[in-house]
Every structure is written in structure tokens, then in C-alpha cells.
Amino acid sequence: MNLALRDVRHNLGRFLLTCLGLGLLLGVVLSMIGIYRGLVDDALTLVRAPAADLWIVQSGTRGPFAEASRIPGDVREMAARLHGVADAGSMTFQTAETEHRGRALRLYVVGFEPGRPGGPARLAAGRPITRTHYELIADVRTGLELGERVQLGRDDYTVVGLTRNQVASGGDPVVYVTLLDSQRLQFQLDPPAARREQARGAKPAGTDTVNAVVARVLPGVPVERVAGEVLRWKHLAAVSQEGQEALLLQSVVEKARRQIGLFTGILMTVSAVVIALILYTLTMDKVKEIATLKLIGAPDRTIVGLIVQQALAMGVIGWSFGALLILLVKDVFPRRVLLLPEDAGLLALAVLVVCIVASGLGVRLALKVDPATALGG
Amino acid sequence: MDRPLVDLQGVAKTYGSGDAAVHALKDTDLAVYPGEVVGLLGPSGSGKTTLLNLVGCIVEPTRGRMALDGEAVFEDGRWLRPDLRALRLEKLGFIFQFHNLLPFLTAGENVAVVLDLAGAPRGVAQARARELLDYLQVGHRFDAYPAKLSGGEAQRVAIARALANRPRIILADEPTAALDSERAGIVLDLLRQVAVEQRAAILVVSHDEKIFNRFDRMVMLRDGRVVEAQTAA
């Protein structure tokens, strides 16, 4: 006879409510893990989109994702001529804000040269950019739709293609425009400001500047060798794709990762304390029943089983509630929540361990219950 | 004469030590025979509950010798059986003042759980539970939870639980305290019937004068000593 199951059956409403509360807590833990995974994936998706082997950036810097990096536009031609380089493309990165359907819309604008490395890896809808100006490819998270027009700087752009999961590490959705458009957006002054600059005799600033050049290396050519040549002869910095990803994670996401990790740890600790308290309280409520069981001859394993099985059931049901909740609401979060099966599995395992450890308090109490408690009023 | 099912010789229980020592039970001899219903009477603090706890192997005697169902279980200041819960499961049945049914089990399950703990197959435990509840005229409440039973029904289910494993010794602590005199009489008659039919020894702690005439014998305790043992009128 499974006493744990019968006790749960008898107090089903209270048990399920307790599980629901625990589920909400575990849902928050799961969402924190998902937000972290989303943060990392977003950051890496953008840097992986050009499918480059090498990032050539301003000397003394670690690239546009870590700090400001500006290099002349003709670096692309120089890089393309290097021995072992198959293809190269210039890129710019900047944040822009516009208005869309009456609401402010922050965008991460990536400029690239159509036909060269740097553009989106694949489109979810629409077509690639085919004109030199005023076309853009937007991530679906922008809320922009195909054919819609949106103002960037002083110009209107038409949405011709859509991507998915292209989000900057700050959470802003990405739009791709041509390099020329992005340079205009970055450097072109408003007419009054341009007139003022002209009036004070300043020469128009050159706009052929990019933030990075991405290069693809021929098969069999060591990336380190090409990077060494860039560093030695061209007085620029070159970072391999792996290096760029590592830098991005260390520089940009590291603090967020540690913050979320710490918060997740605190939440897990809170969950453990809550589970322990719930089990202790449930055991306290059953002191007389436990004493009766001991008096009629129930061995300790039966009583321990009653508590531990309920703890495990609470963990499993609470985890399921939490996972279901996050699966249902994950798209409501402003940042992407990426739920990986292995993370959910690890959390389930951690919850089971926590439940077993946390049930220790209740088990200790139960084992100390004097059978004589069952006698008398 | 039969061998006593409960046999206490010079059993004493002292709580604490030195000046703080409380002698709850002093050198007590007691024998209860098969088929006997013995009342354990006395004012509060006289040692009735301590005596019941000692026979129930819940409390360890300070000294003396104790044998249950012919088996010496305590002697020379130590228990002779390592697993007292198994001993209780095997030889003893308990009836409490407030029935103490497990609230999350139905009436039938409350009876069957004893057999389940003893390792009986589910079918056997269920059949025995039904048989006992029918015998005690509460078979129709087999699937009811304790909260849905009347006081008399709950106490009869508790008696069925105490009898489930066919114990030779039944210890009852104020079994009629929560019942009116009519139901109290029915419960005592049931216990007497069990004592006779199963050749069991029944030890009942009670303050309830209404049921004194149902005991075969009454043992009077005062200040931890047996002061009088008399046959009921």
C-alpha cells in the first residue's frame, strides 16, 4: 500500500496548489536559464551570420562587438588580395532608433556588401537586397512586415526580406542594409548641421569607413597565418571567428552571464529552502499519524518513504508546471528565452536532488516522533 | 491454568535521576490471561499510561522482567528483541482514546494497512479488512474516509485495525472516552467477544465507571503501585 500516494490523493487540492507554487518558482529558475541561453545565442548568432573565418578590425582593439573599431573602407580590397583569403566583405554596426506604428523602435543596423560575406545567413521570408539603396532586411522581432516602409536617418527604406533570431547582444533586433546606406546613416549630417560645418570652413568628412572586414579563408590555409600577416604588414588587428566569439562572450555577455548565474543560484537556494519548509510543515501536520504508524509497527523505511516519495512527486510535478508555464509564456518575454532540453533535464535532476536533501528535515522530524504521541488526546 | 499473555514481574519505570527522579511505576507484578478483559484504573498520574506504554514496548522499563505471549521481551535492564516495532506488529493491537485512524486512508485501508505492513498480499489484507468490518457491523463504510464516519463507527474501525493481525494482546487507552454509554457498552462487549473467541488478553485503561462492570478484573493503581486488584461485580 503506497501511503504517500494515498496521502496525496486525500489532500489533492492542497498538494497541487503547493506544486503550483513550487512550479512558479522553478519556472522563474528555468526562465533565467533560458534568458541566459538566449543572450548567448543572440550574441553568437549575429557574429556567426557572416560565416567568416577572420575578423579584421582596428589595430589595438578587439573588434566592434567589444569596443569602437574603425578602419578605412579600402581594407576590404587589401584583405581580399592576401594570400589564402577566398573572399572578404566590409561591415558596419550601429544602433538606430526610429518610429514604427507610433512606437519607438530600436534597431541594430548592420551594413554589408550584397554578394560578399557579411549578410544574413538565411532569410525566413522575402528576398535578398538587390538595389544599392533604401532596401533592408529585418528580423521578425522588429515587427516590420514585408513591403513596409520605415525611416532610418533621413531616408525611407522598404523591407524586402525577413530573418529570424537575429538579435544584438543588447536585445535590439537586427536590420541589414547595404554598406553605402549604413555609411550614410552613420556619417551624413542633417542639412542645418552640414551648413554650419560648411560655414565654419570644415572639409566634409570622408564616409568610406567600416567597423570590420570579415574574410573567408581558403580550405587548408591556417587562419592564424593570415591573421599574422594582417597584424605584421597592415598594422591592423585580426581575430579568428573562434576568438571573436570568445571575446564577445567574455566582454559583452560575461557580466550578464554572471548576474543571471548568481540569480539562478539564489533562486535554486530559495527553492531548496521552500521545499524543505513545505516538507517540514507537511510532516508536522502528520506527527500523530506517523506516531500511530510507528505504534502499529510500521518500520522507518515506510515512514521515510512516505515523506521522500511526496518530496519527489512535488519536485516532478512542480518542475512540470514550471516547464509548461515557461513554454507557454516564453514568447512574451522582451528578450529571447531559449529553452534547451539539456538545461531542463539538468534542472529536473537538480530539483530531484534538492527534494531528497530538503526532505531530510522532515525525515529527521518523523524519525524523532515518539510512538507514545499516538496515545492519549 | 493458561500461561499469562502479559507477565510483568517487578517492573518499574523511573523518569530522570537524582533529586529530579520521578518514579512513575514501582515494582509492579501483573499477569493477564487469555480471554481476560482487565481494567486498569486509577487517578491521573497513578501510572496507568506508563504501564500501558511498558506493555506496548513503547517505553523501556528501568528494571524488572516482562514477557508477552510467553516470550521474554525485557530482562536484566535490556530489551531481548532488537526490533520492537516488529514485535508490536506481531503480538500487540492498540485501541486509542480518539480512534487515531489515518485520515488519508479509507476505513478498509486503515484495517488493511496493518496486514500490508506485516507483508500480507493485497488480496488477503483486503479480505481480512472486509471480514473484520463486517464482523463489527461497519462493512458498509468500507470505502469511507474517517472524517465521514460517526464516533462509534470510527471506534469500531479502530478496533478492527487492532484485531487485523490477530494479536494475542490488545491494549486500549480510554477506548470509550469519546462515546456515549450505549456505544461504550457495545465497544466493551465487542472486546469481550474478541477476548473469548481469539483467546486474547485485553488491557483497558479507563476512568469510565459505566463500563467497570464489563471487566473480568480491575487493577487499581495509585502513586505508581498496584494497590488493589479485584474481580468486577
Coordinates of C-alpha atoms in Angstrom, one line a residue:
Chain A
M1 CA 0.0 0.0 0.0
N2 CA 1.6 3.3 -1.1
L3 CA 0.9 5.7 1.8
A4 CA 2.4 8.7 0.0
L5 CA 0.1 8.3 -2.9
R6 CA -2.9 7.9 -0.7
D7 CA -2.0 10.9 1.4
V8 CA -1.6 13.0 -1.9
R9 CA -4.9 11.6 -3.2
H10 CA -6.7 12.6 0.1
N11 CA -5.2 16.2 0.1
L12 CA -5.0 16.6 -3.7
G13 CA -6.1 20.2 -3.8
R14 CA -3.5 21.3 -1.3
F15 CA -0.8 19.2 -2.8
L16 CA -1.4 20.5 -6.3
L17 CA -1.5 24.1 -5.0
T18 CA 1.8 23.5 -3.3
C19 CA 3.2 22.1 -6.5
L20 CA 1.9 25.0 -8.5
G21 CA 3.7 27.4 -6.1
L22 CA 6.8 25.4 -6.5
G23 CA 6.3 25.3 -10.2
L24 CA 6.1 29.1 -10.4
L25 CA 9.4 29.3 -8.6
L26 CA 11.0 26.6 -10.8
G27 CA 9.5 28.4 -13.8
V28 CA 11.4 31.5 -12.9
V29 CA 14.6 29.5 -12.5
L30 CA 14.0 27.9 -15.9
S31 CA 13.3 31.3 -17.5
M32 CA 16.5 32.7 -16.0
I33 CA 18.5 29.9 -17.6
G34 CA 16.5 30.4 -20.9
I35 CA 17.2 34.1 -20.8
Y36 CA 20.9 33.4 -20.4
R37 CA 20.9 30.9 -23.2
G38 CA 19.0 33.3 -25.4
L39 CA 21.5 36.1 -24.6
V40 CA 24.5 33.9 -25.6
D41 CA 22.7 32.6 -28.6
D42 CA 21.6 36.0 -29.8
A43 CA 25.2 37.3 -29.4
L44 CA 26.7 34.4 -31.3
T45 CA 24.0 34.4 -34.0
L46 CA 25.0 37.8 -35.1
V47 CA 28.7 37.1 -35.1
R48 CA 28.2 33.8 -36.8
A49 CA 25.9 35.1 -39.6
P50 CA 28.7 36.2 -41.9
A51 CA 30.2 32.7 -41.7
A52 CA 33.6 34.3 -41.6
D53 CA 37.0 32.8 -40.6
L54 CA 38.7 36.1 -39.7
W55 CA 37.6 39.5 -38.4
I56 CA 39.9 42.3 -39.4
V57 CA 39.5 45.3 -37.1
Q58 CA 41.1 48.5 -35.9
S59 CA 44.6 48.0 -34.5
G60 CA 44.7 47.8 -30.7
T61 CA 41.0 46.9 -30.5
R62 CA 39.2 43.7 -30.1
G63 CA 36.5 44.3 -32.7
P64 CA 33.2 46.1 -33.0
F65 CA 31.4 43.9 -30.5
A66 CA 33.8 44.7 -27.7
E67 CA 34.7 48.4 -28.4
A68 CA 34.7 51.0 -31.1
S69 CA 36.6 49.9 -34.2
R70 CA 37.0 52.0 -37.4
I71 CA 39.1 51.1 -40.4
P72 CA 39.3 52.5 -43.9
G73 CA 36.8 51.1 -46.4
D74 CA 39.6 50.0 -48.8
V75 CA 40.9 47.5 -46.2
R76 CA 38.5 45.0 -47.8
E77 CA 40.4 45.1 -51.2
M78 CA 43.7 44.7 -49.3
A79 CA 42.3 41.8 -47.3
A80 CA 40.9 40.1 -50.4
R81 CA 44.3 40.2 -52.0
L82 CA 46.0 38.5 -49.1
H83 CA 47.4 35.0 -49.9
G84 CA 44.9 32.4 -48.7
V85 CA 41.9 34.7 -48.5
A86 CA 38.9 33.4 -50.6
D87 CA 36.5 36.3 -50.1
A88 CA 36.1 39.4 -47.9
G89 CA 33.4 41.9 -47.1
S90 CA 33.1 45.2 -45.2
M91 CA 30.7 45.6 -42.4
T92 CA 29.3 48.3 -40.1
F93 CA 27.4 48.0 -36.9
Q94 CA 25.4 50.7 -35.2
T95 CA 22.3 51.3 -33.1
A96 CA 19.5 53.4 -34.5
E97 CA 16.1 54.4 -33.3
T98 CA 13.0 55.1 -35.4
E99 CA 9.3 55.2 -35.1
H100 CA 7.1 52.3 -36.1
R101 CA 3.3 52.4 -35.9
G102 CA 3.5 55.2 -33.4
R103 CA 6.0 53.5 -31.1
A104 CA 9.8 54.0 -30.8
L105 CA 11.7 51.1 -32.4
R106 CA 15.3 50.5 -31.5
L107 CA 17.3 48.6 -34.2
Y108 CA 20.8 47.3 -34.5
V109 CA 21.7 48.2 -38.1
V110 CA 24.3 46.0 -39.9
G111 CA 25.7 47.3 -43.1
F112 CA 27.1 44.8 -45.6
E113 CA 28.1 44.5 -49.2
P114 CA 25.5 42.3 -51.0
G115 CA 27.2 39.4 -52.7
R116 CA 30.1 39.5 -50.2
P117 CA 30.4 38.0 -46.7
G118 CA 28.5 39.8 -44.0
G119 CA 24.9 39.5 -44.9
P120 CA 22.3 37.4 -43.2
A121 CA 22.9 33.6 -43.3
R122 CA 19.3 32.8 -44.5
L123 CA 16.0 34.5 -45.0
A124 CA 12.8 33.5 -43.4
A125 CA 10.7 35.3 -46.0
G126 CA 11.1 37.8 -48.9
R127 CA 14.3 38.2 -51.0
P128 CA 17.8 39.5 -50.6
I129 CA 18.7 43.1 -51.1
T130 CA 19.2 43.7 -54.8
R131 CA 19.3 47.5 -55.0
T132 CA 22.1 49.7 -53.9
H133 CA 19.9 51.9 -51.7
Y134 CA 16.9 52.0 -49.5
E135 CA 16.2 48.4 -49.1
L136 CA 16.5 46.5 -45.8
I137 CA 16.2 43.0 -44.4
A138 CA 14.7 43.0 -40.9
D139 CA 14.4 40.4 -38.2
V140 CA 10.8 39.4 -37.4
R141 CA 11.3 40.7 -33.8
T142 CA 11.3 44.2 -35.2
G143 CA 7.6 43.8 -36.0
L144 CA 8.2 45.1 -39.5
E145 CA 6.5 43.3 -42.4
L146 CA 7.5 42.7 -46.0
G147 CA 6.8 45.7 -48.1
E148 CA 6.5 48.0 -45.2
R149 CA 8.5 51.3 -45.2
V150 CA 10.5 52.6 -42.3
Q151 CA 12.5 55.8 -41.9
L152 CA 16.2 55.4 -40.9
G153 CA 18.1 58.7 -40.6
R154 CA 16.8 61.0 -43.3
D155 CA 15.7 58.2 -45.7
D156 CA 12.9 55.8 -46.1
Y157 CA 13.7 52.1 -46.5
T158 CA 11.5 49.2 -47.8
V159 CA 11.5 45.9 -46.1
V160 CA 12.3 43.3 -48.7
G161 CA 13.3 40.3 -46.5
L162 CA 12.8 38.9 -43.1
T163 CA 15.2 36.9 -40.8
R164 CA 14.7 35.0 -37.6
N165 CA 16.6 35.2 -34.3
Q166 CA 19.0 37.9 -35.5
V167 CA 19.3 40.0 -32.3
A168 CA 22.2 42.0 -30.9
S169 CA 23.6 41.2 -27.5
G170 CA 21.8 44.2 -26.1
G171 CA 18.5 42.7 -27.3
D172 CA 17.8 45.1 -30.2
P173 CA 16.6 43.3 -33.3
V174 CA 18.9 43.4 -36.3
V175 CA 18.2 45.0 -39.7
Y176 CA 20.6 44.6 -42.6
V177 CA 21.1 47.5 -45.1
T178 CA 23.7 48.0 -47.8
L179 CA 27.1 49.2 -46.7
L180 CA 26.6 52.5 -48.6
D181 CA 23.3 53.1 -46.8
S182 CA 24.8 52.3 -43.4
Q183 CA 27.7 54.7 -44.0
R184 CA 25.3 57.4 -45.0
L185 CA 23.3 56.7 -41.8
Q186 CA 26.4 56.8 -39.7
F187 CA 28.1 59.9 -41.1
Q188 CA 25.6 62.0 -43.0
L189 CA 24.7 65.2 -41.2
D190 CA 21.3 66.9 -41.0
P191 CA 21.2 69.8 -43.6
P192 CA 21.4 72.5 -40.9
A193 CA 24.4 70.8 -39.3
A194 CA 26.0 70.3 -42.7
R195 CA 25.5 74.1 -43.5
R196 CA 27.0 75.0 -40.1
E197 CA 30.1 72.8 -40.8
Q198 CA 30.4 74.3 -44.3
A199 CA 30.1 77.9 -42.9
R200 CA 33.0 77.3 -40.4
G201 CA 35.1 76.0 -43.3
A202 CA 35.3 72.4 -42.3
K203 CA 36.0 69.9 -45.0
P204 CA 33.3 67.2 -45.5
A205 CA 34.4 64.2 -43.5
G206 CA 35.0 61.0 -45.5
T207 CA 32.4 58.4 -45.1
D208 CA 34.3 55.4 -46.5
T209 CA 34.9 53.9 -43.1
V210 CA 33.8 50.5 -41.9
N211 CA 33.8 48.8 -38.5
A212 CA 35.3 45.5 -39.6
V213 CA 36.2 43.4 -42.6
V214 CA 35.2 39.7 -42.5
A215 CA 37.2 37.3 -44.5
R216 CA 36.8 33.7 -45.5
V217 CA 40.0 31.7 -45.8
L218 CA 40.6 29.1 -48.5
P219 CA 40.4 25.4 -47.3
G220 CA 43.7 24.2 -45.8
V221 CA 45.1 27.6 -45.1
P222 CA 45.7 28.2 -41.4
V223 CA 43.6 31.2 -40.2
E224 CA 46.5 32.1 -37.7
R225 CA 48.9 32.6 -40.6
V226 CA 46.6 35.0 -42.4
A227 CA 45.9 36.8 -39.1
G228 CA 49.7 37.1 -38.5
E229 CA 50.1 38.7 -42.0
V230 CA 47.4 41.2 -41.3
L231 CA 49.0 42.1 -38.0
R232 CA 52.6 42.3 -39.3
W233 CA 52.2 44.1 -42.6
K234 CA 49.0 46.0 -42.5
H235 CA 49.0 47.4 -38.9
L236 CA 45.6 46.1 -38.2
A237 CA 44.2 43.6 -35.7
A238 CA 42.8 40.3 -36.8
V239 CA 40.7 38.0 -34.7
S240 CA 39.7 34.5 -35.7
Q241 CA 36.0 33.6 -35.7
E242 CA 36.5 31.5 -32.5
G243 CA 38.4 34.4 -30.9
Q244 CA 35.7 36.8 -31.8
E245 CA 33.0 34.5 -30.3
A246 CA 35.1 34.1 -27.2
L247 CA 35.7 37.8 -26.9
L248 CA 32.1 38.5 -27.4
L249 CA 31.1 36.1 -24.7
Q250 CA 33.8 37.4 -22.3
S251 CA 33.4 41.1 -22.9
V252 CA 29.8 41.5 -23.7
V253 CA 27.8 38.7 -22.1
E254 CA 30.1 37.8 -19.2
K255 CA 28.6 40.2 -16.7
A256 CA 25.1 39.3 -17.7
R257 CA 26.0 35.6 -17.5
R258 CA 27.4 36.0 -14.0
Q259 CA 24.5 38.1 -12.9
I260 CA 22.0 35.6 -14.2
G261 CA 24.1 32.7 -12.9
L262 CA 24.1 34.3 -9.4
F263 CA 20.4 35.0 -9.6
T264 CA 19.7 31.4 -10.7
G265 CA 21.8 30.1 -7.8
I266 CA 19.9 32.3 -5.3
L267 CA 16.6 31.1 -6.8
M268 CA 17.7 27.4 -6.5
T269 CA 18.7 28.1 -2.9
V270 CA 15.3 29.7 -2.2
S271 CA 13.6 26.8 -3.9
A272 CA 15.5 24.3 -1.7
V273 CA 14.6 26.3 1.4
V274 CA 10.9 26.5 0.3
I275 CA 10.8 22.7 -0.5
A276 CA 12.4 21.9 2.9
L277 CA 9.9 24.1 4.7
I278 CA 6.9 22.7 2.8
L279 CA 8.0 19.2 3.6
Y280 CA 8.7 20.0 7.2
T281 CA 5.3 21.6 7.6
L282 CA 3.6 18.6 5.8
T283 CA 5.5 16.3 8.2
M284 CA 4.5 18.5 11.2
D285 CA 0.9 18.1 10.2
K286 CA 1.3 14.3 10.2
V287 CA 3.0 13.8 13.5
K288 CA 0.1 12.0 15.1
E289 CA -0.3 9.8 12.0
I290 CA 3.4 9.0 12.0
A291 CA 3.2 8.1 15.7
T292 CA 0.2 5.9 15.0
L293 CA 2.1 4.2 12.2
K294 CA 5.1 3.6 14.4
L295 CA 2.8 2.3 17.2
I296 CA 1.1 -0.3 14.9
G297 CA 4.5 -1.5 13.8
A298 CA 5.4 0.5 10.6
P299 CA 9.2 0.3 10.0
D300 CA 11.2 3.5 9.5
R301 CA 11.5 2.8 5.7
T302 CA 7.8 3.1 5.4
I303 CA 7.7 6.4 7.1
V304 CA 10.8 7.7 5.3
G305 CA 9.2 6.5 2.0
L306 CA 6.0 8.5 2.8
I307 CA 8.0 11.7 3.0
V308 CA 10.6 11.2 0.3
Q309 CA 8.1 10.0 -2.2
Q310 CA 5.9 13.0 -1.6
A311 CA 9.0 15.2 -1.9
L312 CA 9.9 13.6 -5.3
A313 CA 6.4 13.9 -6.5
M314 CA 6.3 17.5 -5.5
G315 CA 9.6 18.1 -7.4
V316 CA 8.5 16.3 -10.6
I317 CA 5.0 18.0 -10.7
G318 CA 6.5 21.4 -9.7
W319 CA 9.1 21.1 -12.4
S320 CA 6.5 20.0 -15.0
F321 CA 4.3 23.0 -14.0
G322 CA 7.3 25.3 -14.3
A323 CA 8.4 24.0 -17.7
L324 CA 4.9 24.1 -19.1
L325 CA 4.4 27.6 -17.8
I326 CA 7.7 28.9 -19.5
L327 CA 6.9 27.0 -22.7
L328 CA 3.6 28.9 -22.8
V329 CA 4.8 32.4 -22.0
K330 CA 8.4 32.4 -23.3
D331 CA 7.5 34.5 -26.4
V332 CA 6.0 37.2 -24.1
F333 CA 9.5 38.0 -22.7
P334 CA 11.2 41.0 -24.3
R335 CA 14.4 39.0 -24.6
R336 CA 14.6 35.7 -26.3
V337 CA 14.1 32.7 -23.8
L338 CA 15.9 29.7 -25.3
L339 CA 14.9 26.5 -23.6
L340 CA 17.3 23.7 -24.2
P341 CA 16.3 20.1 -23.4
E342 CA 19.6 19.5 -21.6
D343 CA 19.1 22.6 -19.4
A344 CA 15.6 21.4 -18.5
G345 CA 16.9 17.9 -17.8
L346 CA 19.7 19.3 -15.6
L347 CA 17.3 21.4 -13.7
A348 CA 15.0 18.4 -13.2
L349 CA 17.9 16.4 -11.8
A350 CA 18.9 19.3 -9.5
V351 CA 15.3 19.6 -8.3
L352 CA 15.2 15.9 -7.5
V353 CA 18.5 16.1 -5.6
V354 CA 17.2 19.3 -3.8
C355 CA 13.9 17.5 -3.0
I356 CA 15.7 14.5 -1.5
V357 CA 18.1 16.7 0.5
A358 CA 15.3 19.1 1.6
S359 CA 13.2 16.1 2.7
G360 CA 15.9 15.4 5.3
L361 CA 14.4 17.9 7.7
G362 CA 11.0 16.2 7.5
V363 CA 12.6 12.8 7.7
R364 CA 14.6 13.8 10.8
L365 CA 11.4 15.1 12.4
A366 CA 9.5 11.9 11.5
L367 CA 12.1 9.6 12.9
K368 CA 12.2 11.5 16.2
V369 CA 8.4 11.2 16.6
D370 CA 7.7 9.2 19.8
P371 CA 5.1 6.5 19.1
A372 CA 3.6 7.3 22.5
T373 CA 2.4 10.6 21.0
A374 CA -0.4 8.5 19.4
L375 CA -1.8 7.6 22.8
G376 CA -4.0 9.9 24.7
G377 CA -5.7 13.0 23.4
Chain B
M1 CA -4.4 -22.5 34.3
D2 CA -3.2 -21.0 31.0
R3 CA 0.1 -19.3 30.7
P4 CA -0.3 -15.5 31.1
L5 CA -0.1 -13.5 27.9
V6 CA 1.1 -10.4 29.8
D7 CA 3.5 -11.2 32.5
L8 CA 5.2 -8.4 34.5
Q9 CA 7.5 -9.2 37.4
G10 CA 8.9 -6.4 39.5
V11 CA 8.7 -3.9 36.6
A12 CA 9.5 -0.3 37.5
K13 CA 9.9 2.9 35.5
T14 CA 11.7 6.0 36.7
Y15 CA 12.0 9.1 34.7
G16 CA 15.0 11.4 35.3
S17 CA 17.6 10.8 38.0
G18 CA 18.8 12.0 41.4
D19 CA 16.5 14.6 43.1
A20 CA 14.6 15.1 39.8
A21 CA 13.7 11.4 39.6
V22 CA 10.1 10.6 39.1
H23 CA 9.1 7.0 40.0
A24 CA 6.2 6.6 37.6
L25 CA 5.8 2.9 38.2
K26 CA 7.2 1.0 41.2
D27 CA 7.9 -2.8 41.3
T28 CA 4.8 -3.9 39.7
D29 CA 3.7 -7.5 39.1
L30 CA 0.8 -8.1 36.7
A31 CA -0.5 -11.2 34.8
V32 CA -3.2 -11.1 32.2
Y33 CA -4.5 -14.4 30.9
P34 CA -6.1 -15.4 27.6
G35 CA -9.7 -14.5 27.4
E36 CA -9.4 -11.9 30.1
V37 CA -10.6 -8.3 29.9
V38 CA -8.7 -6.4 32.6
G39 CA -9.5 -2.8 33.6
L40 CA -6.6 -0.6 34.6
L41 CA -7.9 2.1 36.9
G42 CA -6.6 4.9 39.0
P43 CA -6.4 8.7 39.2
S44 CA -4.3 10.9 36.9
G45 CA -0.6 10.4 37.4
S46 CA -1.1 7.0 39.1
G47 CA 1.0 5.2 36.4
K48 CA -1.8 3.7 34.2
T49 CA -0.4 5.2 30.9
T50 CA 3.1 4.3 31.9
L51 CA 2.1 0.7 32.5
L52 CA 0.3 0.6 29.2
N53 CA 3.3 2.1 27.4
L54 CA 5.6 -0.5 29.1
V55 CA 3.4 -3.4 28.0
G56 CA 3.2 -1.8 24.5
C57 CA 7.0 -1.8 24.3
I58 CA 6.9 2.0 23.8
V59 CA 8.8 2.8 26.9
E60 CA 11.7 0.9 28.3
P61 CA 11.4 -0.3 31.9
T62 CA 14.0 0.8 34.4
R63 CA 14.1 -2.7 35.9
G64 CA 12.1 -5.9 36.1
R65 CA 11.1 -8.7 33.7
M66 CA 8.5 -8.6 31.1
A67 CA 7.1 -11.5 28.9
L68 CA 4.5 -11.2 26.2
D69 CA 2.7 -14.2 24.8
G70 CA 5.1 -16.4 26.6
E71 CA 8.2 -14.7 25.1
A72 CA 10.6 -12.8 27.5
V73 CA 11.0 -9.4 25.9
F74 CA 12.7 -7.4 28.7
E75 CA 15.1 -8.7 31.3
D76 CA 18.2 -7.6 33.2
G77 CA 17.7 -4.0 32.1
R78 CA 17.6 -4.6 28.3
W79 CA 15.2 -5.5 25.5
L80 CA 15.6 -9.0 24.3
R81 CA 14.1 -8.3 20.9
P82 CA 16.0 -5.8 18.7
D83 CA 13.0 -4.7 16.6
L84 CA 10.2 -3.6 18.9
R85 CA 8.0 -2.4 16.1
A86 CA 8.0 -5.8 14.6
L87 CA 7.2 -7.2 18.0
R88 CA 4.2 -4.8 18.2
L89 CA 3.1 -5.7 14.7
E90 CA 3.2 -9.4 15.6
K91 CA 1.8 -9.5 19.1
L92 CA 0.0 -6.3 20.0
G93 CA -3.1 -4.4 18.9
F94 CA -3.8 -0.8 20.0
I95 CA -7.1 1.0 20.5
F96 CA -6.8 4.7 21.2
Q97 CA -9.0 7.2 23.0
F98 CA -9.7 9.1 19.8
H99 CA -9.5 6.2 17.4
N100 CA -6.4 7.6 15.6
L101 CA -7.4 6.4 12.2
L102 CA -5.1 7.6 9.4
P103 CA -7.2 10.3 7.8
F104 CA -5.8 9.7 4.3
L105 CA -6.9 6.0 4.3
T106 CA -10.4 4.7 3.9
A107 CA -11.9 2.5 6.7
G108 CA -10.9 -0.6 4.8
E109 CA -7.4 0.7 4.1
N110 CA -7.0 1.6 7.7
V111 CA -7.5 -2.0 8.7
A112 CA -5.6 -3.5 5.7
V113 CA -2.6 -1.3 6.3
V114 CA -1.6 -3.4 9.4
L115 CA -1.6 -6.6 7.3
D116 CA 0.2 -4.8 4.5
L117 CA 3.0 -3.8 6.9
A118 CA 3.2 -7.4 8.0
G119 CA 3.8 -8.4 4.4
A120 CA 0.4 -10.0 3.6
P121 CA -0.7 -10.0 -0.1
R122 CA -3.0 -7.2 -1.0
G123 CA -6.0 -9.5 -1.7
V124 CA -5.6 -11.2 1.7
A125 CA -5.3 -7.9 3.5
Q126 CA -8.5 -6.6 1.7
A127 CA -10.4 -9.7 2.5
R128 CA -9.4 -9.7 6.2
A129 CA -10.3 -6.0 6.4
R130 CA -13.8 -6.6 4.9
E131 CA -14.3 -9.6 7.2
L132 CA -13.5 -7.6 10.3
L133 CA -15.5 -4.6 9.3
D134 CA -18.5 -6.8 8.6
Y135 CA -18.0 -8.6 11.9
L136 CA -18.0 -5.2 13.7
Q137 CA -21.0 -4.1 11.6
V138 CA -19.3 -1.3 9.7
G139 CA -18.7 -3.2 6.5
H140 CA -21.0 -0.8 4.6
R141 CA -18.5 2.0 5.5
F142 CA -15.5 0.2 3.9
D143 CA -14.7 2.9 1.4
A144 CA -15.5 5.9 3.7
Y145 CA -12.8 8.2 5.0
P146 CA -12.5 8.6 8.8
A147 CA -13.8 12.2 8.6
K148 CA -17.1 10.8 7.2
L149 CA -17.6 8.2 10.0
S150 CA -19.5 8.8 13.2
G151 CA -17.7 8.4 16.5
G152 CA -19.0 4.9 17.1
E153 CA -18.2 3.8 13.5
A154 CA -14.7 5.2 13.8
Q155 CA -14.0 3.4 17.0
R156 CA -15.2 0.1 15.6
V157 CA -12.9 0.6 12.6
A158 CA -10.1 1.3 15.1
I159 CA -11.0 -2.0 16.9
A160 CA -11.0 -3.8 13.5
R161 CA -7.5 -2.4 12.9
A162 CA -6.3 -3.6 16.3
L163 CA -7.6 -7.1 15.5
A164 CA -6.4 -7.2 11.9
N165 CA -3.2 -9.1 12.6
R166 CA -4.8 -11.4 15.1
P167 CA -2.8 -10.1 18.1
R168 CA -2.8 -12.0 21.3
I169 CA -2.7 -8.8 23.4
I170 CA -4.9 -5.8 22.9
L171 CA -4.1 -2.6 24.7
A172 CA -6.9 0.0 24.9
D173 CA -6.4 3.5 26.2
E174 CA -9.7 5.1 27.2
P175 CA -11.5 3.4 24.3
T176 CA -14.9 4.7 25.4
A177 CA -13.9 8.2 26.4
A178 CA -15.4 9.8 23.3
L179 CA -18.5 7.6 23.2
D180 CA -21.9 7.7 25.0
S181 CA -22.8 5.0 27.5
E182 CA -24.7 2.9 25.0
R183 CA -21.9 2.9 22.4
A184 CA -19.3 2.4 25.2
G185 CA -21.1 -0.7 26.3
I186 CA -21.2 -2.0 22.7
V187 CA -17.4 -1.5 22.3
L188 CA -16.7 -3.3 25.6
D189 CA -19.0 -6.2 24.6
L190 CA -17.1 -6.4 21.3
L191 CA -13.7 -6.5 23.1
R192 CA -15.1 -9.2 25.4
Q193 CA -16.3 -11.2 22.4
V194 CA -12.8 -10.9 20.8
A195 CA -11.1 -11.9 24.1
V196 CA -13.3 -15.0 24.3
E197 CA -13.2 -16.0 20.6
Q198 CA -9.5 -15.3 19.9
R199 CA -8.3 -16.2 23.4
A200 CA -6.7 -12.8 23.6
A201 CA -5.7 -10.7 26.7
I202 CA -7.2 -7.2 26.8
L203 CA -5.9 -4.5 29.0
V204 CA -8.1 -1.4 29.2
V205 CA -7.2 1.9 30.8
S206 CA -10.3 3.7 31.8
H207 CA -11.9 6.3 34.0
D208 CA -15.3 5.4 32.8
E209 CA -17.3 3.9 35.7
K210 CA -20.1 2.9 33.4
I211 CA -18.0 0.1 32.0
F212 CA -16.4 -1.2 35.2
N213 CA -18.9 -4.0 35.4
R214 CA -17.8 -5.3 32.0
F215 CA -14.2 -6.1 33.2
D216 CA -13.3 -9.6 34.3
R217 CA -10.8 -8.0 36.7
M218 CA -9.8 -4.5 37.7
V219 CA -6.3 -3.4 38.7
M220 CA -6.2 -0.2 40.7
L221 CA -3.1 1.9 40.6
R222 CA -2.1 4.7 43.0
D223 CA 1.3 6.6 43.0
G224 CA 2.8 4.0 40.7
R225 CA 1.8 1.0 42.7
V226 CA -0.9 -1.6 42.3
V227 CA -3.0 -1.1 45.4
E228 CA -5.9 -3.3 44.6
A229 CA -6.9 -6.0 42.2
Q230 CA -10.4 -7.1 42.3
T231 CA -12.9 -9.1 40.3
A232 CA -15.7 -7.0 38.8
A233 CA -19.1 -7.4 40.3

